[in-house]
């Protein structure tokens, strides 16, 4: 746990350095943006490091990271000196700075303590996450290399891993420890950013003397963003203690029924006994909340996955959609501040205030760099904020639209220029937009996942009933009808054009697509459409009156729009067996973030505007809903830690040291002793043996074991091929032949009949080192591995692990 201190210190230093930036651009917030300093500071430092590394002007390693932080510090000193009200803003913000620092520290160390009980980097896609983190640290050139596909640049959105590497490198912690601390930093930065934004939204919405209501909204944002879970978690607890199938079927979750561990094939629920603890005590029971399709009668193949941030942090994968949370909240805050300002925004505004241009470009340009799916929602709210502000002063919608386009274009172009090294090196396998035509999300399941957030967000409708006249509200609702209508019309057009992803019913065309969606699916769609229409109307009505609650209603509208859109449309990718998966997974996750920020502010404003004698009517059901939402984490934490023992620590590879100390020693030795651009050969993932004549024979040509690509994952060094399936997802099916060629060459190295064959394969791979460890001995059996020590240089040995260097081949000139 001692390593947590320097990591925390690095995060605090970067946040402190970013305060002048916050004071300049977020002075309107109650804390002057102090809660956003952790996010924006890391955004600017990581972007600066990336640009300078890509330009070849910055050394690799910790030196380059420290130099970037020093340059950022210098820039912030200059900014502070050029900010007229810096000192007075700092004095006003001191309480907010203290609260932000305390909250960040509490969240960081609290989550680090949780991870210290489950630190292993050993399941799901954690090896992939660890691969990218390590590659950011050791790549000799930028854009960083793809450690699982030697010779190629990383073809992924890796900005979040770069931020994790900045803090890991600056604090000089062991990368396997930095992995877990990076999760803690994301958790803390997300919470403190949500606290800051919710406090600001509440202050604006409530007007004079908001007092304790701001604190309530701020706390609610942290609670719902980080700890809120699907209400279905309460039903899972009921099922774990013997709830009947009939009772669960009423909610559409009969698949959670426990039939008993000895149940036969007739069991349509879970083959589990009832829990012996007050929480579900089966292994990884919390994971069920990510598989909504399996809530019905089992077995069911889920056509999509779901996560809330709480589930993500229980799981512990350092995925892009998790690391993006602080940046998304930062982008929402910047949009809200721009809307709150005065004066027409046009291209001329950037001439007068070039700093705003840079902040907007870096903040929003970094969103897809961290998580490509965030290129949709936050930019839409930015455009709405700019247009909404301009509509107040432009005099006409046409002029407002023209000015807004002129203002938005420069930061968009600058963002493209800043992140060009990444953009030109990444290719997307996305195959366009299709209409989704299948059963959809049942209305019961929609309520059981997002119901609490939606219900709280809908309290914003109360603002529409207080001040604007009937005609004014009617005009706003009429204009808002385009929000549900536009996606629906796009869906119809795509179906008529034959761009339909899934059709369960027989036949094609509009009738078949409509018939494929069940009654529950249509009910959910109708509910989303009505909620979207009403919230959109309220947002327009409030914005036209310059009411401070307009951003809250706009964010709630965006959250519902994302959920509504995923029921109609999808982005086609490499997951052809379940094409809806990523669209629903990633965009509904973004919807959770947005709704978690908007809903507590909407609720607090609704409670405050209610007469005191009637507040219990609103407070009681709201408190019950929030309590139900918290059931998931309250029971999920002990479930996640169930049956785990041992002293807490943060080394994600300590399990490897205990089981295979030679492999652990290998991970430590390689990055410190070989060239970081070298190619290292490890097992291909196939299983080989000898036939009855003693010749090498392939026994299992499958995708490989979970440890496939382990050397690259644990060190960031390049190997010829790592996880073939992921490389195809990132690069498309066109690279399948190259993947198989590389696997064949790797197999030839380990099954070669002699020196010449092995060296020829190594040179074709461009490899400099060969690893023979636990995985290689298990994959190439019956003594099939050549005696590398007879023709390669042995450079490392620890237990059952050895590393051999390929002799350099020199051309000797003759006369």
PDB file of N, CA and C in Angstrom, residues 32-125:
ATOM      1  N   UNK A  32     -14.832  27.189  -8.328  1.00  0.00           N
ATOM      2  CA  UNK A  32     -13.952  27.723  -9.379  1.00  0.00           C
ATOM      3  C   UNK A  32     -13.276  26.618 -10.177  1.00  0.00           C
ATOM      4  N   UNK A  33     -13.923  25.461 -10.250  1.00  0.00           N
ATOM      5  CA  UNK A  33     -13.391  24.361 -11.046  1.00  0.00           C
ATOM      6  C   UNK A  33     -12.369  23.499 -10.344  1.00  0.00           C
ATOM      7  N   UNK A  34     -12.198  23.675  -9.023  1.00  0.00           N
ATOM      8  CA  UNK A  34     -11.184  22.890  -8.306  1.00  0.00           C
ATOM      9  C   UNK A  34     -11.438  21.396  -8.439  1.00  0.00           C
ATOM     10  N   UNK A  35     -12.692  20.990  -8.427  1.00  0.00           N
ATOM     11  CA  UNK A  35     -13.006  19.569  -8.554  1.00  0.00           C
ATOM     12  C   UNK A  35     -12.704  19.011  -9.922  1.00  0.00           C
ATOM     13  N   UNK A  36     -12.548  19.886 -10.916  1.00  0.00           N
ATOM     14  CA  UNK A  36     -12.229  19.450 -12.275  1.00  0.00           C
ATOM     15  C   UNK A  36     -10.731  19.462 -12.550  1.00  0.00           C
ATOM     16  N   UNK A  37      -9.949  19.976 -11.596  1.00  0.00           N
ATOM     17  CA  UNK A  37      -8.505  20.116 -11.809  1.00  0.00           C
ATOM     18  C   UNK A  37      -7.832  18.767 -12.025  1.00  0.00           C
ATOM     19  N   UNK A  38      -8.294  17.740 -11.330  1.00  0.00           N
ATOM     20  CA  UNK A  38      -7.688  16.416 -11.478  1.00  0.00           C
ATOM     21  C   UNK A  38      -7.886  15.890 -12.903  1.00  0.00           C
ATOM     22  N   UNK A  39      -9.029  16.211 -13.493  1.00  0.00           N
ATOM     23  CA  UNK A  39      -9.319  15.742 -14.845  1.00  0.00           C
ATOM     24  C   UNK A  39      -8.607  16.582 -15.896  1.00  0.00           C
ATOM     25  N   UNK A  40      -8.782  17.897 -15.835  1.00  0.00           N
ATOM     26  CA  UNK A  40      -8.231  18.735 -16.896  1.00  0.00           C
ATOM     27  C   UNK A  40      -6.706  18.773 -16.838  1.00  0.00           C
ATOM     28  N   UNK A  41      -6.135  18.685 -15.645  1.00  0.00           N
ATOM     29  CA  UNK A  41      -4.682  18.666 -15.548  1.00  0.00           C
ATOM     30  C   UNK A  41      -4.088  17.462 -16.259  1.00  0.00           C
ATOM     31  N   UNK A  42      -4.672  16.293 -16.016  1.00  0.00           N
ATOM     32  CA  UNK A  42      -4.162  15.075 -16.648  1.00  0.00           C
ATOM     33  C   UNK A  42      -4.443  15.071 -18.143  1.00  0.00           C
ATOM     34  N   UNK A  43      -5.573  15.650 -18.553  1.00  0.00           N
ATOM     35  CA  UNK A  43      -5.880  15.761 -19.984  1.00  0.00           C
ATOM     36  C   UNK A  43      -4.789  16.562 -20.692  1.00  0.00           C
ATOM     37  N   UNK A  44      -4.405  17.704 -20.123  1.00  0.00           N
ATOM     38  CA  UNK A  44      -3.414  18.552 -20.780  1.00  0.00           C
ATOM     39  C   UNK A  44      -2.013  17.959 -20.710  1.00  0.00           C
ATOM     40  N   UNK A  45      -1.641  17.380 -19.590  1.00  0.00           N
ATOM     41  CA  UNK A  45      -0.303  16.795 -19.479  1.00  0.00           C
ATOM     42  C   UNK A  45      -0.156  15.613 -20.436  1.00  0.00           C
ATOM     43  N   UNK A  46      -1.143  14.735 -20.471  1.00  0.00           N
ATOM     44  CA  UNK A  46      -1.051  13.561 -21.346  1.00  0.00           C
ATOM     45  C   UNK A  46      -1.086  13.963 -22.814  1.00  0.00           C
ATOM     46  N   UNK A  47      -1.913  14.970 -23.159  1.00  0.00           N
ATOM     47  CA  UNK A  47      -1.948  15.430 -24.543  1.00  0.00           C
ATOM     48  C   UNK A  47      -0.621  16.056 -24.937  1.00  0.00           C
ATOM     49  N   UNK A  48      -0.060  16.869 -24.041  1.00  0.00           N
ATOM     50  CA  UNK A  48       1.241  17.470 -24.330  1.00  0.00           C
ATOM     51  C   UNK A  48       2.333  16.435 -24.509  1.00  0.00           C
ATOM     52  N   UNK A  49       2.323  15.432 -23.636  1.00  0.00           N
ATOM     53  CA  UNK A  49       3.317  14.357 -23.732  1.00  0.00           C
ATOM     54  C   UNK A  49       3.172  13.617 -25.059  1.00  0.00           C
ATOM     55  N   UNK A  50       1.927  13.329 -25.446  1.00  0.00           N
ATOM     56  CA  UNK A  50       1.692  12.595 -26.694  1.00  0.00           C
ATOM     57  C   UNK A  50       2.180  13.396 -27.904  1.00  0.00           C
ATOM     58  N   UNK A  51       1.826  14.674 -27.948  1.00  0.00           N
ATOM     59  CA  UNK A  51       2.207  15.502 -29.089  1.00  0.00           C
ATOM     60  C   UNK A  51       3.725  15.631 -29.180  1.00  0.00           C
ATOM     61  N   UNK A  52       4.383  15.884 -28.056  1.00  0.00           N
ATOM     62  CA  UNK A  52       5.838  16.047 -28.062  1.00  0.00           C
ATOM     63  C   UNK A  52       6.553  14.742 -28.387  1.00  0.00           C
ATOM     64  N   UNK A  53       6.030  13.622 -27.882  1.00  0.00           N
ATOM     65  CA  UNK A  53       6.640  12.330 -28.219  1.00  0.00           C
ATOM     66  C   UNK A  53       6.460  12.018 -29.701  1.00  0.00           C
ATOM     67  N   UNK A  54       5.265  12.291 -30.231  1.00  0.00           N
ATOM     68  CA  UNK A  54       5.010  12.018 -31.647  1.00  0.00           C
ATOM     69  C   UNK A  54       5.873  12.896 -32.542  1.00  0.00           C
ATOM     70  N   UNK A  55       6.190  14.095 -32.052  1.00  0.00           N
ATOM     71  CA  UNK A  55       7.050  15.001 -32.816  1.00  0.00           C
ATOM     72  C   UNK A  55       8.524  14.653 -32.683  1.00  0.00           C
ATOM     73  N   UNK A  56       8.843  13.716 -31.797  1.00  0.00           N
ATOM     74  CA  UNK A  56      10.225  13.299 -31.614  1.00  0.00           C
ATOM     75  C   UNK A  56      11.072  14.274 -30.838  1.00  0.00           C
ATOM     76  N   UNK A  57      10.436  15.170 -30.063  1.00  0.00           N
ATOM     77  CA  UNK A  57      11.187  16.183 -29.322  1.00  0.00           C
ATOM     78  C   UNK A  57      11.275  15.891 -27.835  1.00  0.00           C
ATOM     79  N   UNK A  58      10.804  14.727 -27.408  1.00  0.00           N
ATOM     80  CA  UNK A  58      10.763  14.423 -25.987  1.00  0.00           C
ATOM     81  C   UNK A  58      11.362  13.042 -25.756  1.00  0.00           C
ATOM     82  N   UNK A  59      12.212  12.888 -24.751  1.00  0.00           N
ATOM     83  CA  UNK A  59      12.785  11.564 -24.485  1.00  0.00           C
ATOM     84  C   UNK A  59      11.742  10.604 -23.946  1.00  0.00           C
ATOM     85  N   UNK A  60      11.952   9.325 -24.190  1.00  0.00           N
ATOM     86  CA  UNK A  60      11.047   8.311 -23.663  1.00  0.00           C
ATOM     87  C   UNK A  60      11.295   8.118 -22.178  1.00  0.00           C
ATOM     88  N   UNK A  61      10.331   7.476 -21.529  1.00  0.00           N
ATOM     89  CA  UNK A  61      10.504   7.129 -20.131  1.00  0.00           C
ATOM     90  C   UNK A  61      10.100   8.234 -19.176  1.00  0.00           C
ATOM     91  N   UNK A  62      10.517   8.055 -17.912  1.00  0.00           N
ATOM     92  CA  UNK A  62      10.116   8.979 -16.857  1.00  0.00           C
ATOM     93  C   UNK A  62      10.644  10.390 -17.108  1.00  0.00           C
ATOM     94  N   UNK A  63      11.814  10.493 -17.719  1.00  0.00           N
ATOM     95  CA  UNK A  63      12.363  11.814 -17.987  1.00  0.00           C
ATOM     96  C   UNK A  63      11.436  12.653 -18.847  1.00  0.00           C
ATOM     97  N   UNK A  64      10.877  12.048 -19.872  1.00  0.00           N
ATOM     98  CA  UNK A  64       9.951  12.764 -20.734  1.00  0.00           C
ATOM     99  C   UNK A  64       8.683  13.163 -20.010  1.00  0.00           C
ATOM    100  N   UNK A  65       8.210  12.288 -19.122  1.00  0.00           N
ATOM    101  CA  UNK A  65       6.992  12.583 -18.363  1.00  0.00           C
ATOM    102  C   UNK A  65       7.233  13.759 -17.413  1.00  0.00           C
ATOM    103  N   UNK A  66       8.339  13.716 -16.695  1.00  0.00           N
ATOM    104  CA  UNK A  66       8.653  14.789 -15.751  1.00  0.00           C
ATOM    105  C   UNK A  66       8.862  16.109 -16.490  1.00  0.00           C
ATOM    106  N   UNK A  67       9.523  16.061 -17.637  1.00  0.00           N
ATOM    107  CA  UNK A  67       9.737  17.273 -18.418  1.00  0.00           C
ATOM    108  C   UNK A  67       8.418  17.867 -18.884  1.00  0.00           C
ATOM    109  N   UNK A  68       7.479  17.011 -19.291  1.00  0.00           N
ATOM    110  CA  UNK A  68       6.161  17.495 -19.716  1.00  0.00           C
ATOM    111  C   UNK A  68       5.436  18.174 -18.561  1.00  0.00           C
ATOM    112  N   UNK A  69       5.500  17.572 -17.390  1.00  0.00           N
ATOM    113  CA  UNK A  69       4.854  18.182 -16.212  1.00  0.00           C
ATOM    114  C   UNK A  69       5.502  19.519 -15.898  1.00  0.00           C
ATOM    115  N   UNK A  70       6.820  19.604 -16.050  1.00  0.00           N
ATOM    116  CA  UNK A  70       7.519  20.868 -15.794  1.00  0.00           C
ATOM    117  C   UNK A  70       7.089  21.937 -16.798  1.00  0.00           C
ATOM    118  N   UNK A  71       6.945  21.563 -18.064  1.00  0.00           N
ATOM    119  CA  UNK A  71       6.489  22.517 -19.079  1.00  0.00           C
ATOM    120  C   UNK A  71       5.060  22.969 -18.794  1.00  0.00           C
ATOM    121  N   UNK A  72       4.217  22.037 -18.346  1.00  0.00           N
ATOM    122  CA  UNK A  72       2.849  22.387 -17.972  1.00  0.00           C
ATOM    123  C   UNK A  72       2.856  23.359 -16.796  1.00  0.00           C
ATOM    124  N   UNK A  73       3.718  23.112 -15.830  1.00  0.00           N
ATOM    125  CA  UNK A  73       3.827  24.017 -14.674  1.00  0.00           C
ATOM    126  C   UNK A  73       4.230  25.414 -15.116  1.00  0.00           C
ATOM    127  N   UNK A  74       5.185  25.500 -16.029  1.00  0.00           N
ATOM    128  CA  UNK A  74       5.627  26.796 -16.531  1.00  0.00           C
ATOM    129  C   UNK A  74       4.482  27.522 -17.236  1.00  0.00           C
ATOM    130  N   UNK A  75       3.742  26.791 -18.049  1.00  0.00           N
ATOM    131  CA  UNK A  75       2.605  27.398 -18.741  1.00  0.00           C
ATOM    132  C   UNK A  75       1.556  27.891 -17.763  1.00  0.00           C
ATOM    133  N   UNK A  76       1.346  27.157 -16.682  1.00  0.00           N
ATOM    134  CA  UNK A  76       0.342  27.564 -15.698  1.00  0.00           C
ATOM    135  C   UNK A  76       0.797  28.784 -14.899  1.00  0.00           C
ATOM    136  N   UNK A  77       2.077  28.906 -14.668  1.00  0.00           N
ATOM    137  CA  UNK A  77       2.592  30.106 -13.995  1.00  0.00           C
ATOM    138  C   UNK A  77       2.345  31.332 -14.865  1.00  0.00           C
ATOM    139  N   UNK A  78       2.642  31.210 -16.151  1.00  0.00           N
ATOM    140  CA  UNK A  78       2.398  32.312 -17.079  1.00  0.00           C
ATOM    141  C   UNK A  78       0.912  32.669 -17.114  1.00  0.00           C
ATOM    142  N   UNK A  79       0.057  31.636 -17.157  1.00  0.00           N
ATOM    143  CA  UNK A  79      -1.389  31.874 -17.184  1.00  0.00           C
ATOM    144  C   UNK A  79      -1.850  32.572 -15.911  1.00  0.00           C
ATOM    145  N   UNK A  80      -1.336  32.138 -14.774  1.00  0.00           N
ATOM    146  CA  UNK A  80      -1.724  32.764 -13.504  1.00  0.00           C
ATOM    147  C   UNK A  80      -1.319  34.236 -13.475  1.00  0.00           C
ATOM    148  N   UNK A  81      -0.130  34.541 -13.977  1.00  0.00           N
ATOM    149  CA  UNK A  81       0.337  35.923 -13.980  1.00  0.00           C
ATOM    150  C   UNK A  81      -0.479  36.798 -14.925  1.00  0.00           C
ATOM    151  N   UNK A  82      -1.061  36.177 -15.934  1.00  0.00           N
ATOM    152  CA  UNK A  82      -1.836  36.942 -16.913  1.00  0.00           C
ATOM    153  C   UNK A  82      -3.323  36.942 -16.610  1.00  0.00           C
ATOM    154  N   UNK A  83      -3.720  36.323 -15.513  1.00  0.00           N
ATOM    155  CA  UNK A  83      -5.123  36.307 -15.104  1.00  0.00           C
ATOM    156  C   UNK A  83      -5.348  37.409 -14.079  1.00  0.00           C
ATOM    157  N   UNK A  84      -6.180  38.383 -14.431  1.00  0.00           N
ATOM    158  CA  UNK A  84      -6.337  39.577 -13.606  1.00  0.00           C
ATOM    159  C   UNK A  84      -6.856  39.254 -12.215  1.00  0.00           C
ATOM    160  N   UNK A  85      -7.781  38.369 -12.098  1.00  0.00           N
ATOM    161  CA  UNK A  85      -8.413  38.095 -10.804  1.00  0.00           C
ATOM    162  C   UNK A  85      -7.962  36.754 -10.224  1.00  0.00           C
ATOM    163  N   UNK A  86      -6.749  36.371 -10.543  1.00  0.00           N
ATOM    164  CA  UNK A  86      -6.290  35.063 -10.074  1.00  0.00           C
ATOM    165  C   UNK A  86      -6.273  34.987  -8.548  1.00  0.00           C
ATOM    166  N   UNK A  87      -5.704  35.974  -7.901  1.00  0.00           N
ATOM    167  CA  UNK A  87      -5.559  35.938  -6.437  1.00  0.00           C
ATOM    168  C   UNK A  87      -6.920  35.943  -5.757  1.00  0.00           C
ATOM    169  N   UNK A  88      -7.830  36.787  -6.211  1.00  0.00           N
ATOM    170  CA  UNK A  88      -9.149  36.853  -5.572  1.00  0.00           C
ATOM    171  C   UNK A  88      -9.943  35.578  -5.827  1.00  0.00           C
ATOM    172  N   UNK A  89      -9.809  35.010  -7.027  1.00  0.00           N
ATOM    173  CA  UNK A  89     -10.487  33.744  -7.316  1.00  0.00           C
ATOM    174  C   UNK A  89      -9.928  32.626  -6.449  1.00  0.00           C
ATOM    175  N   UNK A  90      -8.630  32.621  -6.277  1.00  0.00           N
ATOM    176  CA  UNK A  90      -8.000  31.589  -5.446  1.00  0.00           C
ATOM    177  C   UNK A  90      -8.489  31.680  -4.004  1.00  0.00           C
ATOM    178  N   UNK A  91      -8.578  32.900  -3.492  1.00  0.00           N
ATOM    179  CA  UNK A  91      -9.061  33.059  -2.112  1.00  0.00           C
ATOM    180  C   UNK A  91     -10.514  32.588  -1.987  1.00  0.00           C
ATOM    181  N   UNK A  92     -11.328  32.949  -2.963  1.00  0.00           N
ATOM    182  CA  UNK A  92     -12.732  32.517  -2.929  1.00  0.00           C
ATOM    183  C   UNK A  92     -12.856  31.003  -3.039  1.00  0.00           C
ATOM    184  N   UNK A  93     -11.939  30.399  -3.798  1.00  0.00           N
ATOM    185  CA  UNK A  93     -12.031  28.968  -4.072  1.00  0.00           C
ATOM    186  C   UNK A  93     -11.384  28.100  -3.005  1.00  0.00           C
ATOM    187  N   UNK A  94     -10.725  28.704  -2.009  1.00  0.00           N
ATOM    188  CA  UNK A  94      -9.997  27.900  -1.018  1.00  0.00           C
ATOM    189  C   UNK A  94     -10.855  26.819  -0.365  1.00  0.00           C
ATOM    190  N   UNK A  95     -12.078  27.126   0.099  1.00  0.00           N
ATOM    191  CA  UNK A  95     -12.906  26.040   0.664  1.00  0.00           C
ATOM    192  C   UNK A  95     -13.183  24.940  -0.356  1.00  0.00           C
ATOM    193  N   UNK A  96     -13.457  25.336  -1.599  1.00  0.00           N
ATOM    194  CA  UNK A  96     -13.704  24.342  -2.639  1.00  0.00           C
ATOM    195  C   UNK A  96     -12.482  23.497  -2.941  1.00  0.00           C
ATOM    196  N   UNK A  97     -11.303  24.143  -2.913  1.00  0.00           N
ATOM    197  CA  UNK A  97     -10.062  23.396  -3.139  1.00  0.00           C
ATOM    198  C   UNK A  97      -9.856  22.372  -2.027  1.00  0.00           C
ATOM    199  N   UNK A  98     -10.105  22.787  -0.798  1.00  0.00           N
ATOM    200  CA  UNK A  98      -9.933  21.877   0.336  1.00  0.00           C
ATOM    201  C   UNK A  98     -10.902  20.705   0.244  1.00  0.00           C
ATOM    202  N   UNK A  99     -12.153  20.995  -0.122  1.00  0.00           N
ATOM    203  CA  UNK A  99     -13.154  19.922  -0.250  1.00  0.00           C
ATOM    204  C   UNK A  99     -12.765  18.971  -1.377  1.00  0.00           C
ATOM    205  N   UNK A 100     -12.332  19.527  -2.503  1.00  0.00           N
ATOM    206  CA  UNK A 100     -11.953  18.682  -3.647  1.00  0.00           C
ATOM    207  C   UNK A 100     -10.768  17.791  -3.296  1.00  0.00           C
ATOM    208  N   UNK A 101      -9.770  18.354  -2.632  1.00  0.00           N
ATOM    209  CA  UNK A 101      -8.597  17.556  -2.255  1.00  0.00           C
ATOM    210  C   UNK A 101      -8.963  16.464  -1.268  1.00  0.00           C
ATOM    211  N   UNK A 102      -9.806  16.804  -0.298  1.00  0.00           N
ATOM    212  CA  UNK A 102     -10.212  15.812   0.703  1.00  0.00           C
ATOM    213  C   UNK A 102     -11.052  14.712   0.071  1.00  0.00           C
ATOM    214  N   UNK A 103     -11.989  15.106  -0.809  1.00  0.00           N
ATOM    215  CA  UNK A 103     -12.856  14.107  -1.442  1.00  0.00           C
ATOM    216  C   UNK A 103     -12.048  13.196  -2.363  1.00  0.00           C
ATOM    217  N   UNK A 104     -11.146  13.787  -3.155  1.00  0.00           N
ATOM    218  CA  UNK A 104     -10.299  12.970  -4.028  1.00  0.00           C
ATOM    219  C   UNK A 104      -9.495  11.979  -3.202  1.00  0.00           C
ATOM    220  N   UNK A 105      -8.906  12.441  -2.131  1.00  0.00           N
ATOM    221  CA  UNK A 105      -8.066  11.572  -1.291  1.00  0.00           C
ATOM    222  C   UNK A 105      -8.877  10.450  -0.675  1.00  0.00           C
ATOM    223  N   UNK A 106     -10.066  10.779  -0.169  1.00  0.00           N
ATOM    224  CA  UNK A 106     -10.909   9.751   0.453  1.00  0.00           C
ATOM    225  C   UNK A 106     -11.331   8.700  -0.562  1.00  0.00           C
ATOM    226  N   UNK A 107     -11.738   9.147  -1.749  1.00  0.00           N
ATOM    227  CA  UNK A 107     -12.157   8.197  -2.781  1.00  0.00           C
ATOM    228  C   UNK A 107     -10.977   7.378  -3.288  1.00  0.00           C
ATOM    229  N   UNK A 108      -9.835   8.021  -3.471  1.00  0.00           N
ATOM    230  CA  UNK A 108      -8.652   7.326  -3.987  1.00  0.00           C
ATOM    231  C   UNK A 108      -8.192   6.236  -3.030  1.00  0.00           C
ATOM    232  N   UNK A 109      -7.974   6.596  -1.776  1.00  0.00           N
ATOM    233  CA  UNK A 109      -7.459   5.605  -0.835  1.00  0.00           C
ATOM    234  C   UNK A 109      -8.529   4.570  -0.469  1.00  0.00           C
ATOM    235  N   UNK A 110      -9.783   4.988  -0.463  1.00  0.00           N
ATOM    236  CA  UNK A 110     -10.842   4.025  -0.190  1.00  0.00           C
ATOM    237  C   UNK A 110     -10.926   2.957  -1.256  1.00  0.00           C
ATOM    238  N   UNK A 111     -10.887   3.374  -2.523  1.00  0.00           N
ATOM    239  CA  UNK A 111     -10.942   2.378  -3.595  1.00  0.00           C
ATOM    240  C   UNK A 111      -9.653   1.577  -3.676  1.00  0.00           C
ATOM    241  N   UNK A 112      -8.513   2.216  -3.410  1.00  0.00           N
ATOM    242  CA  UNK A 112      -7.245   1.476  -3.415  1.00  0.00           C
ATOM    243  C   UNK A 112      -7.264   0.368  -2.370  1.00  0.00           C
ATOM    244  N   UNK A 113      -7.868   0.641  -1.219  1.00  0.00           N
ATOM    245  CA  UNK A 113      -7.976  -0.389  -0.190  1.00  0.00           C
ATOM    246  C   UNK A 113      -8.836  -1.543  -0.673  1.00  0.00           C
ATOM    247  N   UNK A 114      -9.918  -1.222  -1.375  1.00  0.00           N
ATOM    248  CA  UNK A 114     -10.763  -2.282  -1.953  1.00  0.00           C
ATOM    249  C   UNK A 114      -9.968  -3.108  -2.961  1.00  0.00           C
ATOM    250  N   UNK A 115      -9.249  -2.450  -3.865  1.00  0.00           N
ATOM    251  CA  UNK A 115      -8.474  -3.174  -4.867  1.00  0.00           C
ATOM    252  C   UNK A 115      -7.339  -3.976  -4.227  1.00  0.00           C
ATOM    253  N   UNK A 116      -6.856  -3.533  -3.083  1.00  0.00           N
ATOM    254  CA  UNK A 116      -5.770  -4.255  -2.416  1.00  0.00           C
ATOM    255  C   UNK A 116      -6.196  -5.648  -1.992  1.00  0.00           C
ATOM    256  N   UNK A 117      -7.498  -5.905  -1.908  1.00  0.00           N
ATOM    257  CA  UNK A 117      -7.992  -7.238  -1.576  1.00  0.00           C
ATOM    258  C   UNK A 117      -8.228  -8.093  -2.822  1.00  0.00           C
ATOM    259  N   UNK A 118      -8.298  -7.460  -4.000  1.00  0.00           N
ATOM    260  CA  UNK A 118      -8.489  -8.195  -5.264  1.00  0.00           C
ATOM    261  C   UNK A 118      -7.580  -7.591  -6.333  1.00  0.00           C
ATOM    262  N   UNK A 119      -6.270  -7.612  -6.136  1.00  0.00           N
ATOM    263  CA  UNK A 119      -5.367  -6.867  -7.027  1.00  0.00           C
ATOM    264  C   UNK A 119      -4.988  -7.586  -8.315  1.00  0.00           C
ATOM    265  N   UNK A 120      -5.285  -8.884  -8.430  1.00  0.00           N
ATOM    266  CA  UNK A 120      -4.724  -9.681  -9.519  1.00  0.00           C
ATOM    267  C   UNK A 120      -5.140  -9.172 -10.901  1.00  0.00           C
ATOM    268  N   UNK A 121      -4.163  -9.052 -11.785  1.00  0.00           N
ATOM    269  CA  UNK A 121      -4.415  -8.770 -13.203  1.00  0.00           C
ATOM    270  C   UNK A 121      -4.432 -10.123 -13.901  1.00  0.00           C
ATOM    271  N   UNK A 122      -5.603 -10.745 -13.942  1.00  0.00           N
ATOM    272  CA  UNK A 122      -5.604 -12.153 -14.350  1.00  0.00           C
ATOM    273  C   UNK A 122      -6.902 -12.623 -14.980  1.00  0.00           C
ATOM    274  N   UNK A 123      -7.884 -11.755 -15.173  1.00  0.00           N
ATOM    275  CA  UNK A 123      -9.154 -12.252 -15.712  1.00  0.00           C
ATOM    276  C   UNK A 123      -9.712 -11.283 -16.750  1.00  0.00           C
ATOM    277  N   UNK A 124     -10.818 -11.695 -17.368  1.00  0.00           N
ATOM    278  CA  UNK A 124     -11.517 -10.952 -18.414  1.00  0.00           C
ATOM    279  C   UNK A 124     -10.511 -10.359 -19.406  1.00  0.00           C
ATOM    280  N   UNK A 125     -10.611  -9.069 -19.682  1.00  0.00           N
ATOM    281  CA  UNK A 125      -9.696  -8.446 -20.639  1.00  0.00           C
ATOM    282  C   UNK A 125      -8.608  -7.622 -19.948  1.00  0.00           C
TER     283      UNK A 125
END
